[in-house]
Coordinates of C-alpha atoms in Angstrom, one line a residue:
M1354 CA 110.8 109.6 -16.6
K1355 CA 114.2 109.6 -16.0
K1356 CA 113.7 107.4 -13.0
A1357 CA 111.2 105.2 -14.9
V1358 CA 113.9 104.8 -17.9
A1359 CA 116.5 104.0 -15.0
L1360 CA 114.5 101.2 -13.5
I1361 CA 113.7 99.8 -16.8
L1362 CA 117.7 99.8 -17.9
I1363 CA 118.6 98.5 -14.5
T1364 CA 115.9 95.9 -14.3
M1365 CA 116.1 94.4 -17.8
M1366 CA 120.0 93.7 -17.0
C1367 CA 119.1 91.6 -13.9
F1368 CA 117.3 89.1 -16.4
S1369 CA 120.2 89.2 -19.2
A1370 CA 119.1 85.7 -20.3
F1371 CA 115.5 86.6 -21.9
A1372 CA 115.3 90.6 -21.3
A1373 CA 119.0 92.2 -21.7
D1374 CA 118.6 93.4 -24.7
I1375 CA 114.5 94.2 -24.8
P1376 CA 114.4 97.4 -27.2
F1377 CA 112.2 100.4 -25.9
A1378 CA 110.6 103.3 -27.3
E1379 CA 111.6 106.6 -26.3
T1380 CA 109.0 107.3 -23.7
Q1381 CA 108.1 103.7 -23.2
L1382 CA 108.5 100.2 -23.7
D1383 CA 108.1 98.9 -27.2
K1384 CA 105.0 96.4 -26.8
A1385 CA 105.5 94.9 -30.3
V1386 CA 109.1 93.7 -29.7
L1387 CA 107.8 92.2 -26.1
T1388 CA 105.1 90.2 -27.6
E1389 CA 106.4 89.3 -30.7
R1390 CA 109.9 88.4 -30.0
Y1391 CA 109.3 87.4 -26.2
G1392 CA 105.9 86.2 -26.0
A1393 CA 104.9 88.3 -23.1
A1394 CA 101.8 88.1 -21.7
V1395 CA 99.9 91.1 -22.0
E1396 CA 96.6 92.2 -20.2
D1397 CA 93.8 94.6 -21.6
N1398 CA 95.0 97.5 -19.0
G1399 CA 98.5 97.4 -20.7
D1400 CA 100.0 95.3 -17.8
F1401 CA 102.6 92.6 -19.0
N1402 CA 104.8 89.7 -17.8
V1403 CA 108.0 88.4 -19.2
S1404 CA 110.1 84.5 -18.2
S1405 CA 112.7 82.9 -19.7
I1406 CA 111.8 80.1 -22.3
K1407 CA 112.6 77.5 -19.9
A1408 CA 110.7 78.9 -16.8
K1409 CA 107.7 78.9 -19.5
A1410 CA 108.1 75.2 -20.4
I1411 CA 108.5 74.3 -16.7
E1412 CA 105.2 76.0 -16.2
N1413 CA 103.2 74.3 -19.1
L1414 CA 104.6 70.8 -17.6
F1415 CA 102.9 71.8 -14.3
Y1416 CA 99.9 72.5 -15.6
G1417 CA 100.0 69.7 -17.7
K1418 CA 100.5 67.2 -14.5
I1419 CA 98.0 68.9 -12.1
A1420 CA 95.6 66.4 -12.6
T1421 CA 98.0 63.8 -11.7
Y1422 CA 99.7 65.1 -8.4
A1423 CA 97.0 68.0 -7.0
A1424 CA 95.5 65.3 -4.8
G1425 CA 99.1 65.4 -2.9
G1426 CA 100.0 68.7 -3.6
M1427 CA 102.8 69.9 -5.9
L1428 CA 104.4 73.1 -6.6
M1429 CA 106.9 74.8 -8.8
F1430 CA 108.9 78.5 -8.5
N1431 CA 110.5 80.9 -11.1
V1432 CA 111.1 84.5 -11.7
Q1433 CA 109.8 87.1 -14.5
V1434 CA 110.0 90.7 -15.1
E1435 CA 106.0 92.5 -14.7
G1436 CA 105.4 96.0 -15.8
N1437 CA 103.1 98.4 -17.7
F1438 CA 103.5 99.8 -21.3
E1439 CA 102.0 103.0 -20.3
T1440 CA 103.8 103.7 -17.5
G1441 CA 107.0 102.3 -18.7
I1442 CA 107.8 100.6 -15.1
C1443 CA 108.8 97.2 -15.0
Y1444 CA 110.0 95.0 -12.0
P1445 CA 111.2 91.6 -11.1
V1446 CA 109.0 89.3 -9.1
L1447 CA 109.5 85.7 -7.6
R1448 CA 106.5 83.4 -8.2
V1449 CA 105.5 80.2 -6.2
L1450 CA 102.5 78.1 -7.9
Y1451 CA 100.9 75.4 -5.6
A1452 CA 98.3 73.2 -6.8
G1453 CA 96.5 70.8 -4.2
S1454 CA 93.5 70.2 -1.9
A1455 CA 94.7 72.7 0.9
A1456 CA 93.3 76.2 1.0
L1457 CA 96.7 77.2 1.8
N1458 CA 95.9 81.3 1.4
A1459 CA 99.5 81.8 1.6
N1460 CA 101.1 85.0 3.3
T1461 CA 104.8 83.5 3.5
V1462 CA 107.0 81.2 1.8
M1463 CA 110.3 80.1 3.2
F1464 CA 113.4 78.9 0.9
N1465 CA 115.8 77.3 2.9
V1466 CA 119.5 77.0 0.6
D1467 CA 122.5 75.7 2.2
G1468 CA 121.4 76.6 6.0
T1469 CA 120.3 80.1 5.0
V1470 CA 116.9 81.0 5.3
Y1471 CA 114.8 83.0 3.0
S1472 CA 111.4 84.2 4.2
A1473 CA 109.0 86.0 1.7
R1474 CA 105.7 88.0 2.8
V1475 CA 103.7 87.2 -0.4
S1476 CA 100.8 88.2 -2.1
S1477 CA 98.0 85.2 -3.0
E1478 CA 95.8 85.0 -6.0
V1479 CA 93.4 81.8 -6.0
T1480 CA 92.4 80.6 -9.8
N1481 CA 90.7 77.4 -11.0
H1482 CA 92.4 75.0 -13.7
G1483 CA 89.2 72.9 -14.8
R1484 CA 88.2 71.5 -11.5
Y1485 CA 91.7 71.8 -9.4
R1486 CA 92.6 74.8 -7.4
I1487 CA 95.7 76.9 -8.0
E1488 CA 97.4 79.7 -5.6
T1489 CA 99.9 81.9 -7.2
M1490 CA 102.5 83.8 -4.8
K1491 CA 104.2 86.7 -5.5
A1492 CA 107.0 88.7 -3.7
Y1493 CA 109.1 91.6 -5.4
L1494 CA 112.8 90.8 -5.7
T1495 CA 115.1 93.6 -4.0
E1496 CA 118.4 93.0 -2.4
D1497 CA 117.9 89.9 -0.4
G1498 CA 115.7 88.8 -3.4
F1499 CA 118.5 88.5 -6.0
A1500 CA 120.7 86.7 -3.3
L1501 CA 118.1 84.3 -3.3
V1502 CA 117.6 84.1 -6.8
N1503 CA 121.7 83.5 -7.2
A1504 CA 121.5 80.8 -4.3
L1505 CA 118.9 78.8 -6.2
K1506 CA 120.6 79.0 -9.2
K1507 CA 123.5 77.5 -7.8
A1508 CA 122.0 75.1 -5.6
S1509 CA 121.5 71.3 -6.0
K1510 CA 118.8 71.3 -3.4
A1511 CA 116.1 73.8 -1.7
E1512 CA 113.5 73.5 0.8
I1513 CA 110.5 75.4 0.3
T1514 CA 107.9 75.5 3.0
V1515 CA 104.2 77.6 2.2
L1516 CA 102.5 79.0 5.3
G1517 CA 99.0 80.2 5.5
N1518 CA 95.9 78.7 6.8
D1519 CA 97.8 75.4 6.3
Q1520 CA 101.3 74.6 5.3
Y1521 CA 102.8 72.7 2.6
T1522 CA 106.7 71.9 2.3
Q1523 CA 108.4 70.2 -0.9
T1524 CA 111.9 69.4 -1.4
A1525 CA 113.4 70.5 -4.7
E1526 CA 116.5 68.2 -5.6
K1527 CA 118.6 67.6 -8.5
T1528 CA 119.0 63.6 -8.6
A1529 CA 119.9 61.4 -11.4
F1530 CA 116.5 59.7 -10.9
Y1531 CA 113.2 61.3 -10.0
A1532 CA 110.6 59.0 -8.4
S1533 CA 108.1 61.4 -10.3
Q1534 CA 107.5 64.0 -12.6
K1535 CA 106.4 66.2 -9.4
L1536 CA 109.9 66.2 -8.1
E1537 CA 111.6 66.5 -11.3
I1538 CA 109.4 69.8 -12.0
S1539 CA 110.8 71.3 -8.9
A1540 CA 114.3 70.2 -9.3
E1541 CA 114.0 71.7 -12.8
C1542 CA 112.8 75.0 -11.4
L1543 CA 116.2 75.7 -9.7
S1544 CA 118.1 75.4 -13.5
A1545 CA 115.3 77.9 -14.4
M1546 CA 116.1 81.0 -12.3
E1547 CA 118.1 83.7 -14.0
M1548 CA 121.3 84.7 -13.0
P1549 CA 121.2 88.7 -12.7
L1550 CA 124.4 90.4 -14.3
G1551 CA 125.7 91.3 -11.0
T1552 CA 124.1 93.6 -8.5
P1553 CA 121.5 96.4 -9.6
D1554 CA 122.7 100.0 -7.9
F1555 CA 119.5 100.4 -5.6
A1556 CA 120.9 103.4 -4.0
S1557 CA 121.8 105.4 -7.4
Y1558 CA 118.7 104.7 -9.1
E1559 CA 116.3 104.4 -6.5
L1560 CA 115.4 101.1 -7.7
K1561 CA 114.2 99.6 -4.4
A1562 CA 111.9 102.5 -3.9
L1563 CA 110.3 102.4 -7.5
C1564 CA 110.1 98.7 -7.3
E1565 CA 108.3 98.7 -4.0
K1566 CA 105.5 101.3 -5.2
A1567 CA 104.9 99.8 -8.4
F1568 CA 104.4 96.4 -6.9
D1569 CA 102.6 97.5 -3.7
A1570 CA 100.1 99.3 -6.1
K1571 CA 99.1 95.8 -7.7
Y1572 CA 99.7 93.5 -5.3
G1573 CA 99.8 95.3 -2.0
A1574 CA 102.6 96.2 0.6
G1575 CA 104.8 94.3 2.7
T1576 CA 105.6 91.6 -0.3
K1577 CA 109.2 91.0 -0.2
V1578 CA 112.3 88.7 0.4
E1579 CA 114.4 88.9 3.7
K1580 CA 117.3 86.6 4.4
T1581 CA 118.2 85.3 8.0
E1582 CA 121.4 83.0 8.5
S1583 CA 120.4 79.8 10.7
V1584 CA 122.3 79.1 13.8
K1585 CA 123.8 76.0 14.8
C1586 CA 121.6 74.3 17.8
A1587 CA 122.0 71.3 20.0
Y1588 CA 119.5 69.4 18.2
T1589 CA 119.4 68.0 14.9
L1590 CA 116.6 68.9 12.2
D1591 CA 115.7 66.4 9.8
E1592 CA 114.4 69.4 7.4
S1593 CA 114.8 73.2 7.9
F1594 CA 111.0 73.2 9.0
G1595 CA 110.8 69.2 9.8
L1596 CA 109.0 69.3 13.0
A1597 CA 105.9 70.5 11.5
A1598 CA 105.5 67.8 9.4
D1599 CA 104.2 64.1 9.9
N1600 CA 107.6 62.4 9.3
A1601 CA 109.4 64.4 11.8
P1602 CA 111.8 62.2 13.9
A1603 CA 110.3 61.4 17.0
A1604 CA 113.5 61.6 19.0
T1605 CA 113.7 65.1 17.6
I1606 CA 110.1 66.2 18.3
K1607 CA 110.7 64.7 21.9
A1608 CA 113.8 66.9 22.7
V1609 CA 112.2 69.8 21.5
Q1610 CA 109.0 69.2 23.6
D1611 CA 111.2 68.9 26.7
L1612 CA 112.7 72.3 25.5
L1613 CA 109.3 73.9 25.3
K1614 CA 108.3 72.3 29.1
K1615 CA 111.2 73.6 30.6
N1616 CA 111.0 76.9 29.6
G1617 CA 107.0 77.1 30.4
F1618 CA 105.8 76.6 27.2
F1619 CA 103.9 73.3 26.9
V1620 CA 102.5 71.0 29.4
G1621 CA 101.9 67.5 29.1
N1622 CA 102.9 64.8 26.6
T1623 CA 101.8 64.4 22.9
G1624 CA 103.3 60.8 22.7
M1625 CA 106.5 62.3 20.4
Q1626 CA 104.1 63.5 17.7
M1627 CA 103.8 67.0 16.3
T1628 CA 100.2 67.8 17.5
A1629 CA 98.2 71.0 17.4
E1630 CA 99.1 71.3 21.0
M1631 CA 102.6 71.4 20.3
I1632 CA 102.4 73.5 17.4
A1633 CA 100.5 76.1 19.6
A1634 CA 103.5 75.8 22.2
V1635 CA 106.1 76.7 19.3
K1636 CA 103.8 79.8 18.4
A1637 CA 103.7 80.8 22.2
A1638 CA 107.6 80.6 22.0
Q1639 CA 107.9 82.2 18.8
G1640 CA 105.5 85.3 20.1
Y1641 CA 107.6 85.4 23.4
Y1642 CA 111.2 85.8 21.7
G1643 CA 110.0 88.0 19.2
F1644 CA 110.2 86.0 16.3
D1645 CA 107.7 85.2 13.4
V1646 CA 104.8 83.2 14.4
T1647 CA 104.9 80.2 12.0
G1648 CA 104.3 77.3 14.0
F1649 CA 107.7 75.7 12.9
A1650 CA 110.4 74.9 15.5
D1651 CA 113.4 76.0 13.6
A1652 CA 116.9 76.1 14.6
R1653 CA 116.4 79.6 15.8
L1654 CA 113.8 79.0 18.3
I1655 CA 115.6 75.8 19.5
N1656 CA 118.7 78.0 20.1
A1657 CA 116.7 80.3 22.1
L1658 CA 115.2 77.7 24.0
S1659 CA 118.3 76.2 24.8
G1660 CA 119.6 79.2 26.4
N1661 CA 122.2 80.3 23.7
A1662 CA 119.9 83.9 22.6
Q1663 CA 118.6 86.9 24.3
M1664 CA 114.9 87.4 23.8
A1665 CA 114.4 89.7 21.0
E1666 CA 112.6 92.7 22.9
I1667 CA 111.3 94.4 19.6
K1668 CA 114.3 95.2 17.6
A1669 CA 117.6 96.6 19.1
E1670 CA 116.9 100.0 17.4
D1671 CA 113.3 100.6 19.3
H1672 CA 114.7 100.0 22.8
A1673 CA 114.6 103.7 23.1
N1674 CA 110.6 103.9 22.2
S1675 CA 109.7 101.3 24.9
Y1676 CA 108.9 102.8 28.3
A1677 CA 107.6 102.0 31.6
H1678 CA 105.0 104.2 33.8
S1679 CA 104.0 104.3 37.3
F1680 CA 100.6 106.0 38.4
N1681 CA 98.8 105.5 41.8
Q1682 CA 97.4 102.1 41.3
A1683 CA 99.9 100.3 39.5
S1684 CA 103.1 100.3 37.7
F1685 CA 103.7 99.0 34.0
N1686 CA 105.8 98.5 31.2
V1687 CA 105.7 97.9 27.4
K1688 CA 108.6 96.2 25.9
R1689 CA 108.0 94.8 22.7
W1690 CA 105.1 94.6 19.8
W1691 CA 104.4 92.4 16.8
L1692 CA 101.7 91.2 14.4
A1693 CA 100.0 88.3 14.5
D1694 CA 96.6 86.8 14.2
R1695 CA 96.6 85.3 17.8
V1696 CA 98.5 85.9 20.9
E1697 CA 99.0 82.8 23.7
T1698 CA 99.1 82.8 27.2
T1699 CA 102.7 81.9 28.7
V1700 CA 100.7 78.4 28.8
P1701 CA 99.6 78.0 25.4
G1702 CA 95.6 77.6 25.1
G1703 CA 94.2 80.7 26.6
G1704 CA 95.0 83.0 24.4
V1705 CA 93.0 85.6 21.9
S1706 CA 92.3 85.6 18.2
V1707 CA 91.4 88.1 15.7
S1708 CA 87.6 88.1 15.5
D1709 CA 87.7 88.8 11.9
K1710 CA 90.0 86.9 9.3
D1711 CA 90.3 89.9 7.2
N1712 CA 92.3 91.5 10.6
V1713 CA 95.4 91.2 12.2
L1714 CA 96.4 91.7 16.1
L1715 CA 98.9 94.4 16.7
I1716 CA 100.4 92.8 20.2
F1717 CA 101.9 94.8 22.9
D1718 CA 103.8 92.9 25.5
G1719 CA 105.2 93.7 29.0
E1720 CA 105.0 93.5 32.8
I1721 CA 102.3 95.0 35.4
A1722 CA 102.1 95.3 39.0
S1723 CA 99.8 96.3 41.6
H1724 CA 100.1 98.8 44.3
A1725 CA 96.6 98.7 45.4
L1726 CA 95.2 96.8 48.3
K1727 CA 92.3 96.1 46.1
S1728 CA 91.6 94.2 43.1
L1729 CA 92.3 96.5 39.6
S1730 CA 89.7 96.2 36.5
L1731 CA 92.4 97.0 33.8
S1732 CA 89.7 98.0 31.3
W1733 CA 88.4 100.6 33.8
E1734 CA 92.1 101.7 35.4
I1735 CA 93.9 101.6 31.7
K1736 CA 92.6 103.0 28.7
A1737 CA 94.3 102.3 25.3
E1738 CA 94.1 103.1 21.7
V1739 CA 96.4 102.8 18.7
V1740 CA 96.0 105.8 16.3
K1741 CA 97.1 106.1 12.5
D1742 CA 98.2 109.4 11.1
G1743 CA 96.8 111.0 14.1
K1744 CA 93.1 110.5 12.7
Y1745 CA 92.3 106.8 12.4
A1746 CA 91.7 105.3 16.1
F1747 CA 91.4 101.6 16.8
P1748 CA 90.5 100.5 20.4
C1749 CA 92.8 98.0 22.6
A1750 CA 91.6 95.4 24.9
I1751 CA 94.0 95.0 28.1
Y1752 CA 94.7 91.8 29.5
T1753 CA 96.9 90.0 32.3
E1754 CA 97.8 86.4 33.1
T1755 CA 95.9 84.5 36.0
Q1756 CA 95.9 80.5 36.7
E1757 CA 100.1 80.7 36.7
G1758 CA 99.9 82.0 32.9
S1759 CA 97.0 79.8 31.5
V1760 CA 94.3 82.4 31.5
F1761 CA 93.9 85.8 30.3
S1762 CA 91.9 88.2 32.6
T1763 CA 91.1 91.8 32.5
T1764 CA 91.4 91.8 36.4
L1765 CA 94.8 92.2 38.5
G1766 CA 94.8 90.9 41.8
M1767 CA 95.6 93.0 45.1
L1768 CA 99.5 93.5 45.0
R1769 CA 99.8 91.3 42.0
E1770 CA 102.2 91.4 39.5
G1771 CA 102.6 89.4 36.2
R1772 CA 102.6 89.9 32.3
L1773 CA 100.7 92.9 30.5
V1774 CA 99.4 92.2 27.0
I1775 CA 97.8 95.2 25.1
V1776 CA 95.8 93.9 21.8
C1777 CA 94.6 95.9 19.1
E1778 CA 92.8 94.4 16.2
I1779 CA 93.4 96.3 12.8
P1780 CA 92.5 95.4 9.4
E1781 CA 95.5 93.6 7.8
T1782 CA 95.1 95.8 4.8
V1783 CA 96.4 98.6 6.4
S1784 CA 98.9 96.7 8.9
D1785 CA 101.9 97.2 6.4
I1786 CA 101.3 100.7 5.1
E1787 CA 103.8 103.3 6.1
G1788 CA 102.5 105.9 8.4
E1789 CA 102.8 107.6 11.8
W1790 CA 101.2 104.9 14.3
T1791 CA 101.2 105.6 18.0
L1792 CA 99.7 103.9 21.2
N1793 CA 98.1 106.3 23.2
V1794 CA 97.6 105.1 26.8
S1795 CA 95.8 106.8 29.6
A1796 CA 95.9 105.7 33.3
G1797 CA 95.9 107.5 36.7
G1798 CA 94.8 110.6 35.0
E1799 CA 97.6 111.3 32.9
E1800 CA 97.9 110.2 29.1
F1801 CA 101.2 109.0 27.5
A1802 CA 101.9 108.5 23.6
L1803 CA 104.6 105.5 22.4
N1804 CA 105.5 106.0 18.9
L1805 CA 105.8 102.8 16.8
S1806 CA 108.5 101.9 14.2
K1807 CA 106.7 101.1 10.9

């Protein structure tokens, strides 16, 4: 109970403008005060949410203008406190609402504020407002999340990009004149972000752990905000993620296209347009460098393609977990691994995708060299599976590349060497859940286990 009360106190401090003085009963939050004084939205099971008066006004305006702007897409964002009266636990949440014709089914929202990118892995819920589709995305706020709230509150401009089955980008910018109420709504969201009264003491009160547990119980694991500093590069982008937009400058697209060609990720010419083939090449490059696979050629990727960054093999602290092994037929190593819905060949177009959209691929990347005076069937010579908690096993498929890196094959030619890719398809619902994850490999009559950092 002490932890729950501490969580209430610290969380409420962070939203002073509307929640700092919320009274609560001895053992739980005071439902009457929250509903009567602050207009909290309460569900039958005792869950509630509270947002600022200004944020509510903007949301009402957003819903009022959906019929006008939904065809081209529109979005808004705010923060609110969610919780449950019975448990007495509450937590701060970042919300992004999108109305439009595209079925985004979002999993990531990116904010670029003054050159700093905040990437939020989000839950997504679809509702209908009349005949219009509304997608509500949420992520809980920990240290980086509060840094984002602070940055948005002070910012005059922010670029918001939503990623999922499709993508949508909108710029929120405060100006003296707005060409449409759609732009005014997004700009007003900047002013409606509530400022914390200082940084919560996450360590002493275990706020992060309690917040994650409460949020995961309702929305699923892995939904949080992470911050990365943008890097300077030789090529100028019109917007943080403008290369995936139709209005990206042709010269910029051509410059990045040349970099992709130089590094072997792209063949051909798109006429300086951001085509599906070029986006696939961007994704292949991001996967190769160990970056998040988004299809957006951002500054970090351009810097890596320019030779100014080392390839991100897993994470620095995971290098001790990578391994190399030789058996009588071949030698191989595993250098890095990541989660994605597709893995591309070095030359884009020959990749492997999930067979079920509810799943995700756990991808292991490395190298293999044959010692045999015959072709090797990798599916016969090497067996692999991913095991969770020692009891749930997921089979793996094993590939190498042929035809100059354009095709995945299960056969390794005599005395050949090349890229090794081990692919395991797992349910996305368990991909972010903590536990003991192990890659078990059997080759040459021996078995090996590689513990994965989760």
